[in-house]
């Protein structure tokens, strides 16, 4: 299978500009995604109970993919992820959504449909922000990895944070 080219964002300023364009509901979500390095299905499935703000940790226990909730991709994917301050600040900017246990619910509640989000919201916001080439939501994960490696984090530690094998990190 041919994998699409990885296109991490260039800077936090670019991510913040896109977040501003996405607004108060989706903007903090994509900043969190870039700062945490989770797979889209993992951050879509996050619930408030998975977040420990005091310990600055989010627990990845499940993923939402193909219209249903499931276990994480691999055994190593079930993990505790330390959160950067930028991720916690993004969570603090989320509007209150009583009646849902999800951190990032869809506009009408329930799980966010990533396909609809990409088509209706993500792509138009990138075009309006002048981002070229266009990125996929999954590229937020690659952005996290790129920024972490630039900051001097070892590939071994990065593989643990991201719930991926060392070979997978090296390959990408």
N, CA, C and O atoms as a DFTB+ gen file, in Angstrom:
688 C
 N C O
     1  1       0.838      -1.176       0.000
     2  2       0.000       0.000       0.000
     3  2       0.879       1.234       0.000
     4  3       1.843       1.323       0.761
     5  1       0.550       2.166      -0.838
     6  2       1.314       3.404      -0.913
     7  2       0.802       4.387       0.133
     8  3      -0.392       4.677       0.194
     9  1       1.709       4.892       0.948
    10  2       1.336       5.840       1.988
    11  2       1.456       7.261       1.452
    12  3       2.414       7.582       0.749
    13  1       0.488       8.112       1.781
    14  2       0.574       9.502       1.307
    15  2       1.750      10.217       1.967
    16  3       2.219       9.825       3.036
    17  1       2.201      11.244       1.321
    18  2       3.311      12.029       1.847
    19  2       2.927      12.655       3.190
    20  3       1.808      13.133       3.370
    21  1       3.872      12.641       4.120
    22  2       3.639      13.253       5.424
    23  2       3.899      14.748       5.296
    24  3       4.927      15.165       4.763
    25  1       2.964      15.546       5.785
    26  2       3.104      16.997       5.682
    27  2       2.840      17.643       7.033
    28  3       1.735      18.121       7.286
    29  1       3.844      17.661       7.903
    30  2       3.616      18.331       9.184
    31  2       3.464      19.836       8.981
    32  3       3.945      20.394       7.995
    33  1       2.795      20.473       9.919
    34  2       2.696      21.928       9.884
    35  2       4.071      22.508      10.182
    36  3       4.904      21.862      10.818
    37  1       4.299      23.719       9.720
    38  2       5.616      24.341       9.843
    39  2       5.889      24.922      11.224
    40  3       7.026      24.905      11.695
    41  1       4.843      25.438      11.876
    42  2       5.065      26.135      13.143
    43  2       3.775      26.153      13.963
    44  3       2.689      25.863      13.462
    45  1       3.936      26.506      15.250
    46  2       2.765      26.676      16.099
    47  2       1.942      27.863      15.620
    48  3       0.719      27.867      15.761
    49  1       2.598      28.865      15.059
    50  2       1.866      30.031      14.553
    51  2       0.897      29.609      13.444
    52  3      -0.231      30.098      13.385
    53  1       1.333      28.712      12.577
    54  2       0.469      28.215      11.501
    55  2      -0.721      27.437      12.076
    56  3      -1.847      27.579      11.600
    57  1      -0.467      26.619      13.097
    58  2      -1.537      25.847      13.734
    59  2      -2.516      26.786      14.433
    60  3      -3.730      26.612      14.327
    61  1      -1.989      27.781      15.146
    62  2      -2.855      28.735      15.846
    63  2      -3.698      29.554      14.863
    64  3      -4.858      29.852      15.147
    65  1      -3.125      29.921      13.711
    66  2      -3.888      30.663      12.700
    67  2      -5.040      29.803      12.174
    68  3      -6.151      30.295      11.978
    69  1      -4.771      28.538      11.950
    70  2      -5.820      27.620      11.500
    71  2      -6.870      27.439      12.604
    72  3      -8.069      27.412      12.328
    73  1      -6.414      27.316      13.842
    74  2      -7.336      27.160      14.973
    75  2      -8.259      28.375      15.087
    76  3      -9.452      28.238      15.358
    77  1      -7.699      29.545      14.878
    78  2      -8.502      30.777      14.914
    79  2      -9.589      30.730      13.838
    80  3     -10.733      31.111      14.085
    81  1      -9.225      30.267      12.663
    82  2     -10.167      30.161      11.547
    83  2     -11.244      29.113      11.841
    84  3     -12.393      29.274      11.429
    85  1     -10.878      28.045      12.550
    86  2     -11.819      26.973      12.864
    87  2     -12.811      27.355      13.961
    88  3     -13.875      26.747      14.079
    89  1     -12.465      28.352      14.756
    90  2     -13.393      28.842      15.770
    91  2     -13.259      28.176      17.125
    92  3     -12.373      27.348      17.336
    93  1     -14.155      28.544      18.056
    94  2     -14.022      28.119      19.445
    95  2     -14.290      26.635      19.708
    96  3     -13.859      26.109      20.734
    97  1     -14.984      25.962      18.812
    98  2     -15.267      24.546      19.028
    99  2     -14.144      23.674      18.478
   100  3     -13.607      22.826      19.191
   101  1     -13.792      23.877      17.223
   102  2     -12.791      23.020      16.586
   103  2     -11.357      23.533      16.730
   104  3     -10.415      22.743      16.656
   105  1     -11.176      24.828      16.932
   106  2      -9.829      25.375      17.062
   107  2      -9.029      24.742      18.193
   108  3      -7.928      24.243      17.958
   109  1      -9.563      24.752      19.432
   110  2      -8.819      24.122      20.523
   111  2      -8.577      22.631      20.289
   112  3      -7.564      22.085      20.726
   113  1      -9.503      21.984      19.604
   114  2      -9.366      20.555      19.334
   115  2      -8.124      20.277      18.496
   116  3      -7.381      19.343      18.795
   117  1      -7.883      21.068      17.454
   118  2      -6.727      20.772      16.600
   119  2      -5.412      21.197      17.259
   120  3      -4.371      20.594      17.000
   121  1      -5.450      22.216      18.098
   122  2      -4.243      22.581      18.857
   123  2      -3.903      21.438      19.808
   124  3      -2.743      21.040      19.922
   125  1      -4.924      20.913      20.493
   126  2      -4.707      19.769      21.381
   127  2      -4.132      18.593      20.604
   128  3      -3.182      17.955      21.057
   129  1      -4.700      18.301      19.438
   130  2      -4.238      17.161      18.631
   131  2      -2.772      17.303      18.236
   132  3      -2.016      16.333      18.284
   133  1      -2.373      18.505      17.848
   134  2      -0.974      18.740      17.465
   135  2      -0.047      18.673      18.669
   136  3       1.116      18.294      18.532
   137  1      -0.544      19.035      19.845
   138  2       0.289      19.047      21.046
   139  2       0.356      17.697      21.741
   140  3       1.265      17.459      22.535
   141  1      -0.596      16.803      21.456
   142  2      -0.638      15.507      22.138
   143  2      -0.117      14.357      21.276
   144  3       0.359      13.355      21.809
   145  1      -0.202      14.490      19.967
   146  2       0.322      13.452      19.085
   147  2      -0.548      12.214      18.970
   148  3      -0.066      11.153      18.573
   149  1      -1.817      12.335      19.311
   150  2      -2.714      11.186      19.226
   151  2      -3.212      10.990      17.800
   152  3      -3.223      11.921      16.995
   153  1      -3.622       9.763      17.507
   154  2      -4.286       9.488      16.231
   155  2      -5.662      10.163      16.275
   156  3      -6.241      10.285      17.354
   157  1      -6.201      10.605      15.126
   158  2      -7.520      11.244      15.151
   159  2      -8.593      10.398      15.833
   160  3      -9.398      10.930      16.599
   161  1      -8.618       9.114      15.574
   162  2      -9.612       8.250      16.217
   163  2      -9.471       8.212      17.728
   164  3     -10.444       7.981      18.445
   165  1      -8.239       8.443      18.213
   166  2      -8.002       8.451      19.658
   167  2      -8.510       9.743      20.292
   168  3      -9.166       9.705      21.333
   169  1      -8.207      10.903      19.663
   170  2      -8.698      12.140      20.287
   171  2     -10.196      12.314      20.113
   172  3     -10.835      12.974      20.933
   173  1     -10.769      11.740      19.069
   174  2     -12.221      11.795      18.897
   175  2     -12.916      11.006      20.013
   176  3     -13.997      11.392      20.457
   177  1     -12.303       9.904      20.470
   178  2     -12.911       9.033      21.484
   179  2     -12.635       9.466      22.924
   180  3     -13.150       8.849      23.857
   181  1     -11.834      10.511      23.122
   182  2     -11.501      10.922      24.487
   183  2     -12.730      11.397      25.249
   184  3     -13.580      12.116      24.724
   185  1     -12.793      10.973      26.499
   186  2     -13.853      11.405      27.401
   187  2     -13.232      12.205      28.538
   188  3     -12.027      12.122      28.778
   189  1     -14.047      12.969      29.227
   190  2     -13.556      13.786      30.336
   191  2     -12.853      12.928      31.384
   192  3     -11.877      13.372      31.989
   193  1     -13.332      11.718      31.605
   194  2     -12.718      10.833      32.609
   195  2     -11.312      10.370      32.212
   196  3     -10.572       9.867      33.057
   197  1     -10.936      10.533      30.943
   198  2      -9.604      10.145      30.476
   199  2      -8.557      11.224      30.765
   200  3      -7.360      11.000      30.583
   201  1      -9.007      12.366      31.205
   202  2      -8.126      13.508      31.407
   203  2      -7.846      13.715      32.892
   204  3      -8.774      13.790      33.697
   205  1      -6.579      13.807      33.251
   206  2      -6.165      14.148      34.615
   207  2      -5.384      15.456      34.516
   208  3      -4.173      15.450      34.294
   209  1      -6.083      16.569      34.682
   210  2      -5.455      17.889      34.532
   211  2      -4.369      18.115      35.575
   212  3      -3.338      18.721      35.283
   213  1      -4.598      17.631      36.779
   214  2      -3.631      17.828      37.849
   215  2      -2.303      17.146      37.528
   216  3      -1.234      17.722      37.729
   217  1      -2.383      15.917      37.028
   218  2      -1.169      15.177      36.673
   219  2      -0.672      15.539      35.272
   220  3       0.409      15.114      34.867
   221  1      -1.470      16.333      34.526
   222  2      -1.148      16.734      33.150
   223  2      -0.983      15.506      32.246
   224  3      -0.007      15.378      31.507
   225  1      -1.975      14.609      32.333
   226  2      -1.933      13.349      31.584
   227  2      -3.305      13.078      30.972
   228  3      -4.340      13.386      31.564
   229  1      -3.289      12.500      29.781
   230  2      -4.510      11.982      29.182
   231  2      -4.280      10.487      28.958
   232  3      -3.207      10.070      28.524
   233  1      -5.299       9.695      29.260
   234  2      -5.210       8.245      29.108
   235  2      -5.913       7.832      27.824
   236  3      -7.106       8.083      27.653
   237  1      -5.181       7.207      26.936
   238  2      -5.728       6.730      25.664
   239  2      -6.141       5.285      25.874
   240  3      -5.298       4.406      26.057
   241  1      -7.458       5.043      25.846
   242  2      -7.993       3.710      26.133
   243  2      -8.826       3.131      24.992
   244  3      -9.077       1.927      24.940
   245  1      -9.253       4.007      24.078
   246  2     -10.156       3.567      23.013
   247  2      -9.976       4.478      21.806
   248  3      -9.328       5.522      21.883
   249  1     -10.556       4.063      20.705
   250  2     -10.514       4.871      19.476
   251  2     -11.873       4.770      18.797
   252  3     -12.600       3.792      18.966
   253  1     -12.198       5.799      18.030
   254  2     -13.428       5.801      17.259
   255  2     -13.033       5.765      15.790
   256  3     -12.412       6.695      15.275
   257  1     -13.405       4.676      15.125
   258  2     -13.059       4.531      13.707
   259  2     -14.147       3.741      12.992
   260  3     -14.758       2.836      13.561
   261  1     -14.372       4.100      11.748
   262  2     -15.358       3.408      10.908
   263  2     -16.738       3.382      11.565
   264  3     -17.474       2.401      11.458
   265  1     -17.073       4.477      12.245
   266  2     -18.402       4.608      12.820
   267  2     -18.634       3.870      14.111
   268  3     -19.776       3.772      14.562
   269  1     -17.580       3.339      14.730
   270  2     -17.791       2.634      15.984
   271  2     -16.599       2.773      16.929
   272  3     -15.461       3.002      16.519
   273  1     -16.916       2.624      18.196
   274  2     -15.908       2.693      19.237
   275  2     -15.203       1.353      19.323
   276  3     -15.850       0.306      19.298
   277  1     -13.881       1.377      19.424
   278  2     -13.126       0.137      19.490
   279  2     -11.887       0.303      20.353
   280  3     -11.579       1.395      20.831
   281  1     -11.196      -0.789      20.538
   282  2      -9.939      -0.742      21.270
   283  2      -8.927       0.056      20.473
   284  3      -9.119       0.322      19.286
   285  1      -7.849       0.435      21.140
   286  2      -6.794       1.152      20.440
   287  2      -6.159       0.249      19.395
   288  3      -6.352      -0.966      19.401
   289  1      -5.404       0.862      18.505
   290  2      -4.839       0.162      17.352
   291  2      -4.002      -1.063      17.750
   292  3      -4.145      -2.136      17.164
   293  1      -3.137      -0.894      18.738
   294  2      -2.301      -1.999      19.216
   295  2      -2.282      -1.984      20.738
   296  3      -2.784      -1.050      21.363
   297  1      -1.705      -3.015      21.325
   298  2      -1.577      -3.084      22.777
   299  2      -0.782      -1.892      23.309
   300  3      -1.114      -1.333      24.354
   301  1       0.269      -1.507      22.585
   302  2       1.091      -0.367      22.999
   303  2       0.356       0.965      22.856
   304  3       0.747       1.963      23.461
   305  1      -0.694       0.975      22.064
   306  2      -1.430       2.222      21.853
   307  2      -2.241       2.627      23.078
   308  3      -2.584       3.800      23.222
   309  1      -2.559       1.675      23.970
   310  2      -3.230       2.009      25.214
   311  2      -2.146       2.557      26.133
   312  3      -1.234       1.836      26.536
   313  1      -2.259       3.862      26.465
   314  2      -1.145       4.499      27.144
   315  2      -1.581       5.766      27.872
   316  3      -2.678       6.285      27.664
   317  1      -0.690       6.242      28.727
   318  2      -0.845       7.542      29.374
   319  2       0.071       8.503      28.634
   320  3       1.253       8.217      28.440
   321  1      -0.466       9.634      28.223
   322  2       0.304      10.614      27.459
   323  2       0.437      11.892      28.288
   324  3      -0.560      12.503      28.674
   325  1       1.676      12.282      28.553
   326  2       1.924      13.537      29.261
   327  2       1.539      14.689      28.346
   328  3       1.837      14.678      27.152
   329  1       0.874      15.679      28.922
   330  2       0.390      16.800      28.123
   331  2       1.260      18.038      28.317
   332  3       1.616      18.404      29.437
   333  1       1.588      18.663      27.203
   334  2       2.281      19.939      27.230
   335  2       1.300      21.011      27.705
   336  3       0.085      20.824      27.645
   337  1       1.834      22.118      28.171
   338  2       0.990      23.217      28.639
   339  2       0.087      23.730      27.513
   340  3      -1.049      24.129      27.770
   341  1       0.575      23.725      26.281
   342  2      -0.243      24.215      25.161
   343  2      -1.492      23.344      24.970
   344  3      -2.544      23.856      24.587
   345  1      -1.389      22.043      25.232
   346  2      -2.543      21.143      25.134
   347  2      -3.545      21.444      26.246
   348  3      -4.752      21.476      26.005
   349  1      -3.047      21.664      27.459
   350  2      -3.940      21.992      28.579
   351  2      -4.628      23.339      28.371
   352  3      -5.806      23.497      28.694
   353  1      -3.891      24.307      27.830
   354  2      -4.490      25.617      27.544
   355  2      -5.576      25.490      26.479
   356  3      -6.610      26.152      26.565
   357  1      -5.347      24.648      25.483
   358  2      -6.357      24.425      24.442
   359  2      -7.620      23.823      25.058
   360  3      -8.730      24.232      24.717
   361  1      -7.457      22.863      25.955
   362  2      -8.618      22.263      26.616
   363  2      -9.374      23.302      27.447
   364  3     -10.599      23.252      27.555
   365  1      -8.635      24.231      28.026
   366  2      -9.265      25.297      28.804
   367  2     -10.094      26.260      27.960
   368  3     -10.973      26.946      28.481
   369  1      -9.816      26.314      26.661
   370  2     -10.564      27.197      25.751
   371  2     -11.815      26.539      25.168
   372  3     -12.606      27.198      24.493
   373  1     -11.995      25.240      25.426
   374  2     -13.178      24.557      24.881
   375  2     -14.452      25.085      25.520
   376  3     -14.489      25.303      26.731
   377  1     -15.504      25.297      24.722
   378  2     -16.777      25.713      25.303
   379  2     -17.380      24.573      26.130
   380  3     -17.150      23.397      25.845
   381  1     -18.137      24.930      27.134
   382  2     -18.791      23.930      27.980
   383  2     -19.858      23.200      27.157
   384  3     -20.655      23.834      26.464
   385  1     -19.868      21.901      27.235
   386  2     -20.864      21.089      26.514
   387  2     -21.505      20.109      27.491
   388  3     -21.172      18.924      27.478
   389  1     -22.424      20.585      28.344
   390  2     -23.072      19.670      29.293
   391  2     -23.867      18.604      28.549
   392  3     -24.354      18.828      27.441
   393  1     -23.983      17.468      29.166
   394  2     -24.769      16.403      28.570
   395  2     -23.962      15.443      27.722
   396  3     -24.528      14.520      27.137
   397  1     -22.643      15.637      27.640
   398  2     -21.816      14.694      26.901
   399  2     -20.560      14.394      27.708
   400  3     -20.013      15.269      28.378
   401  1     -20.125      13.176      27.636
   402  2     -18.891      12.789      28.326
   403  2     -17.671      12.995      27.435
   404  3     -16.537      12.875      27.897
   405  1     -17.901      13.309      26.145
   406  2     -16.800      13.445      25.192
   407  2     -16.090      14.784      25.327
   408  3     -16.728      15.811      25.561
   409  1     -14.767      14.771      25.181
   410  2     -14.002      16.012      25.176
   411  2     -14.278      16.823      23.920
   412  3     -14.403      18.047      23.976
   413  1     -14.373      16.137      22.784
   414  2     -14.558      16.801      21.489
   415  2     -15.792      16.236      20.784
   416  3     -15.662      15.517      19.793
   417  1     -16.988      16.554      21.287
   418  2     -18.192      16.003      20.664
   419  2     -18.517      16.686      19.336
   420  3     -18.054      17.791      19.056
   421  1     -19.313      16.011      18.540
   422  2     -19.830      16.573      17.297
   423  2     -20.803      17.712      17.658
   424  3     -21.257      17.790      18.799
   425  1     -21.123      18.584      16.706
   426  2     -22.028      19.711      17.012
   427  2     -23.351      19.308      17.651
   428  3     -23.870      20.025      18.506
   429  1     -23.895      18.177      17.246
   430  2     -25.173      17.725      17.819
   431  2     -24.968      16.649      18.884
   432  3     -25.910      15.942      19.244
   433  1     -23.758      16.526      19.380
   434  2     -23.451      15.497      20.365
   435  2     -22.959      14.239      19.667
   436  3     -22.997      14.161      18.439
   437  1     -22.514      13.287      20.404
   438  2     -21.991      12.056      19.833
   439  2     -20.583      12.252      19.296
   440  3     -19.960      13.295      19.490
   441  1     -20.111      11.237      18.628
   442  2     -18.745      11.248      18.117
   443  2     -18.642      12.068      16.828
   444  3     -19.533      12.046      15.979
   445  1     -17.549      12.776      16.714
   446  2     -17.269      13.580      15.532
   447  2     -17.060      12.659      14.328
   448  3     -16.308      11.687      14.408
   449  1     -17.720      12.966      13.226
   450  2     -17.522      12.224      11.987
   451  2     -16.341      12.868      11.265
   452  3     -16.468      13.958      10.706
   453  1     -15.202      12.198      11.278
   454  2     -13.974      12.762      10.727
   455  2     -14.104      13.047       9.235
   456  3     -13.564      14.040       8.748
   457  1     -14.805      12.199       8.513
   458  2     -14.992      12.408       7.079
   459  2     -15.731      13.729       6.829
   460  3     -15.293      14.538       6.011
   461  1     -16.841      13.947       7.524
   462  2     -17.589      15.190       7.363
   463  2     -16.778      16.394       7.831
   464  3     -16.803      17.448       7.195
   465  1     -16.063      16.240       8.938
   466  2     -15.236      17.326       9.452
   467  2     -14.189      17.743       8.423
   468  3     -13.990      18.934       8.180
   469  1     -13.525      16.764       7.823
   470  2     -12.498      17.077       6.807
   471  2     -13.092      17.862       5.652
   472  3     -12.537      18.873       5.221
   473  1     -14.213      17.391       5.161
   474  2     -14.820      17.984       3.963
   475  2     -15.470      19.337       4.248
   476  3     -15.279      20.288       3.489
   477  1     -16.232      19.428       5.330
   478  2     -17.027      20.630       5.588
   479  2     -16.275      21.731       6.338
   480  3     -16.583      22.911       6.176
   481  1     -15.307      21.357       7.142
   482  2     -14.689      22.332       8.041
   483  2     -13.183      22.450       7.858
   484  3     -12.664      23.552       7.681
   485  1     -12.487      21.338       7.900
   486  2     -11.021      21.309       7.878
   487  2     -10.444      21.883       6.584
   488  3      -9.614      22.792       6.614
   489  1     -10.885      21.350       5.460
   490  2     -10.351      21.804       4.173
   491  2     -10.684      23.277       3.899
   492  3      -9.785      24.033       3.530
   493  1     -11.948      23.716       4.066
   494  2     -12.242      25.135       3.834
   495  2     -11.442      26.079       4.747
   496  3     -11.045      27.164       4.321
   497  1     -11.209      25.669       5.992
   498  2     -10.443      26.525       6.914
   499  2      -8.992      26.642       6.458
   500  3      -8.394      27.714       6.559
   501  1      -8.429      25.557       5.960
   502  2      -7.058      25.621       5.452
   503  2      -6.969      26.509       4.218
   504  3      -6.049      27.318       4.094
   505  1      -7.914      26.359       3.319
   506  2      -7.930      27.195       2.113
   507  2      -8.047      28.672       2.486
   508  3      -7.342      29.514       1.930
   509  1      -8.943      28.985       3.433
   510  2      -9.135      30.367       3.864
   511  2      -7.901      30.917       4.582
   512  3      -7.655      32.123       4.560
   513  1      -7.127      30.034       5.218
   514  2      -5.911      30.451       5.928
   515  2      -4.698      30.519       5.021
   516  3      -3.630      30.965       5.439
   517  1      -4.859      30.074       3.766
   518  2      -3.744      30.100       2.824
   519  2      -2.708      29.019       3.073
   520  3      -1.543      29.183       2.710
   521  1      -3.112      27.926       3.680
   522  2      -2.174      26.839       3.966
   523  2      -1.994      25.996       2.714
   524  3      -2.954      25.462       2.159
   525  1      -0.760      25.890       2.289
   526  2      -0.395      25.098       1.114
   527  2       0.843      24.290       1.445
   528  3       1.767      24.839       2.045
   529  1       0.911      23.043       1.094
   530  2      -0.174      22.204       0.590
   531  2      -1.148      21.871       1.714
   532  3      -0.827      22.015       2.894
   533  1      -2.331      21.428       1.334
   534  2      -3.345      21.071       2.318
   535  2      -2.879      19.869       3.137
   536  3      -2.238      18.954       2.620
   537  1      -3.217      19.895       4.418
   538  2      -2.871      18.796       5.314
   539  2      -4.113      17.991       5.665
   540  3      -5.243      18.460       5.532
   541  1      -3.869      16.761       6.120
   542  2      -4.928      15.908       6.645
   543  2      -4.941      16.062       8.165
   544  3      -3.918      16.438       8.737
   545  1      -6.062      15.788       8.843
   546  2      -6.036      15.833      10.308
   547  2      -4.949      14.922      10.893
   548  3      -4.378      15.233      11.939
   549  1      -4.666      13.809      10.228
   550  2      -3.628      12.890      10.718
   551  2      -2.255      13.560      10.716
   552  3      -1.369      13.165      11.473
   553  1      -2.081      14.567       9.872
   554  2      -0.793      15.264       9.826
   555  2      -0.514      16.046      11.108
   556  3       0.624      16.455      11.338
   557  1      -1.522      16.261      11.940
   558  2      -1.289      16.863      13.251
   559  2      -0.430      15.927      14.104
   560  3       0.384      16.383      14.908
   561  1      -0.611      14.639      13.928
   562  2       0.213      13.641      14.632
   563  2       1.661      13.722      14.150
   564  3       2.590      13.661      14.954
   565  1       1.848      13.860      12.846
   566  2       3.197      13.993      12.296
   567  2       3.829      15.318      12.725
   568  3       5.045      15.407      12.890
   569  1       3.004      16.333      12.901
   570  2       3.500      17.617      13.395
   571  2       4.057      17.457      14.806
   572  3       5.135      17.963      15.119
   573  1       3.317      16.752      15.650
   574  2       3.793      16.493      17.011
   575  2       5.156      15.807      16.976
   576  3       6.080      16.207      17.684
   577  1       5.272      14.770      16.145
   578  2       6.530      14.019      16.055
   579  2       7.670      14.913      15.565
   580  3       8.776      14.862      16.103
   581  1       7.405      15.714      14.566
   582  2       8.429      16.605      14.017
   583  2       8.899      17.611      15.058
   584  3      10.100      17.813      15.235
   585  1       7.948      18.243      15.747
   586  2       8.295      19.226      16.773
   587  2       9.064      18.563      17.916
   588  3      10.011      19.150      18.439
   589  1       8.672      17.351      18.309
   590  2       9.338      16.644      19.401
   591  2      10.781      16.303      19.031
   592  3      11.693      16.471      19.842
   593  1      10.982      15.824      17.805
   594  2      12.339      15.494      17.363
   595  2      13.204      16.749      17.276
   596  3      14.384      16.715      17.627
   597  1      12.625      17.856      16.810
   598  2      13.365      19.125      16.762
   599  2      13.763      19.580      18.157
   600  3      14.804      20.214      18.330
   601  1      12.933      19.258      19.163
   602  2      13.205      19.660      20.542
   603  2      14.211      18.733      21.223
   604  3      14.607      18.974      22.363
   605  1      14.625      17.669      20.522
   606  2      15.656      16.784      21.062
   607  2      15.151      15.529      21.746
   608  3      15.934      14.827      22.387
   609  1      13.868      15.225      21.631
   610  2      13.351      13.991      22.230
   611  2      13.862      12.811      21.414
   612  3      13.881      12.861      20.184
   613  1      14.272      11.759      22.095
   614  2      14.804      10.581      21.402
   615  2      13.684       9.844      20.668
   616  3      12.517       9.943      21.046
   617  1      14.040       9.118      19.637
   618  2      13.034       8.354      18.891
   619  2      12.424       7.275      19.785
   620  3      11.258       6.919      19.615
   621  1      13.198       6.754      20.732
   622  2      12.654       5.754      21.656
   623  2      11.543       6.368      22.504
   624  3      10.449       5.810      22.596
   625  1      11.823       7.520      23.126
   626  2      10.810       8.181      23.949
   627  2       9.606       8.592      23.108
   628  3       8.464       8.461      23.548
   629  1       9.858       9.081      21.918
   630  2       8.774       9.484      21.028
   631  2       7.864       8.303      20.709
   632  3       6.641       8.446      20.683
   633  1       8.452       7.150      20.468
   634  2       7.642       5.963      20.155
   635  2       6.738       5.603      21.337
   636  3       5.607       5.161      21.132
   637  1       7.216       5.785      22.558
   638  2       6.405       5.500      23.747
   639  2       5.265       6.501      23.871
   640  3       4.136       6.110      24.166
   641  1       5.539       7.796      23.648
   642  2       4.503       8.821      23.747
   643  2       3.406       8.601      22.716
   644  3       2.224       8.810      22.991
   645  1       3.817       8.175      21.520
   646  2       2.866       8.082      20.411
   647  2       2.178       6.726      20.309
   648  3       1.257       6.563      19.509
   649  1       2.608       5.757      21.101
   650  2       1.997       4.435      21.037
   651  2       2.320       3.726      19.733
   652  3       1.486       3.007      19.182
   653  1       3.536       3.933      19.246
   654  2       3.974       3.325      17.989
   655  2       5.313       2.639      18.230
   656  3       6.022       2.953      19.185
   657  1       5.645       1.710      17.362
   658  2       6.929       1.020      17.502
   659  2       8.063       1.935      17.062
   660  3       7.862       2.890      16.311
   661  1       9.247       1.621      17.543
   662  2      10.437       2.360      17.145
   663  2      10.662       2.244      15.637
   664  3      11.065       3.207      14.985
   665  1      10.398       1.056      15.091
   666  2      10.537       0.849      13.646
   667  2       9.587       1.760      12.866
   668  3       9.956       2.295      11.820
   669  1       8.363       1.935      13.376
   670  2       7.379       2.799      12.707
   671  2       7.846       4.260      12.745
   672  3       7.710       4.984      11.759
   673  1       8.387       4.682      13.868
   674  2       8.890       6.056      13.977
   675  2      10.041       6.254      12.982
   676  3      10.089       7.261      12.275
   677  1      10.954       5.301      12.934
   678  2      12.083       5.391      12.002
   679  2      11.618       5.405      10.553
   680  3      12.180       6.122       9.725
   681  1      10.600       4.621      10.249
   682  2      10.107       4.532       8.869
   683  2       9.520       5.857       8.394
   684  3       9.681       6.243       7.236
   685  1       8.845       6.539       9.294
   686  2       8.175       7.792       8.915
   687  2       9.050       9.000       9.149
   688  3       8.631      10.126       8.880
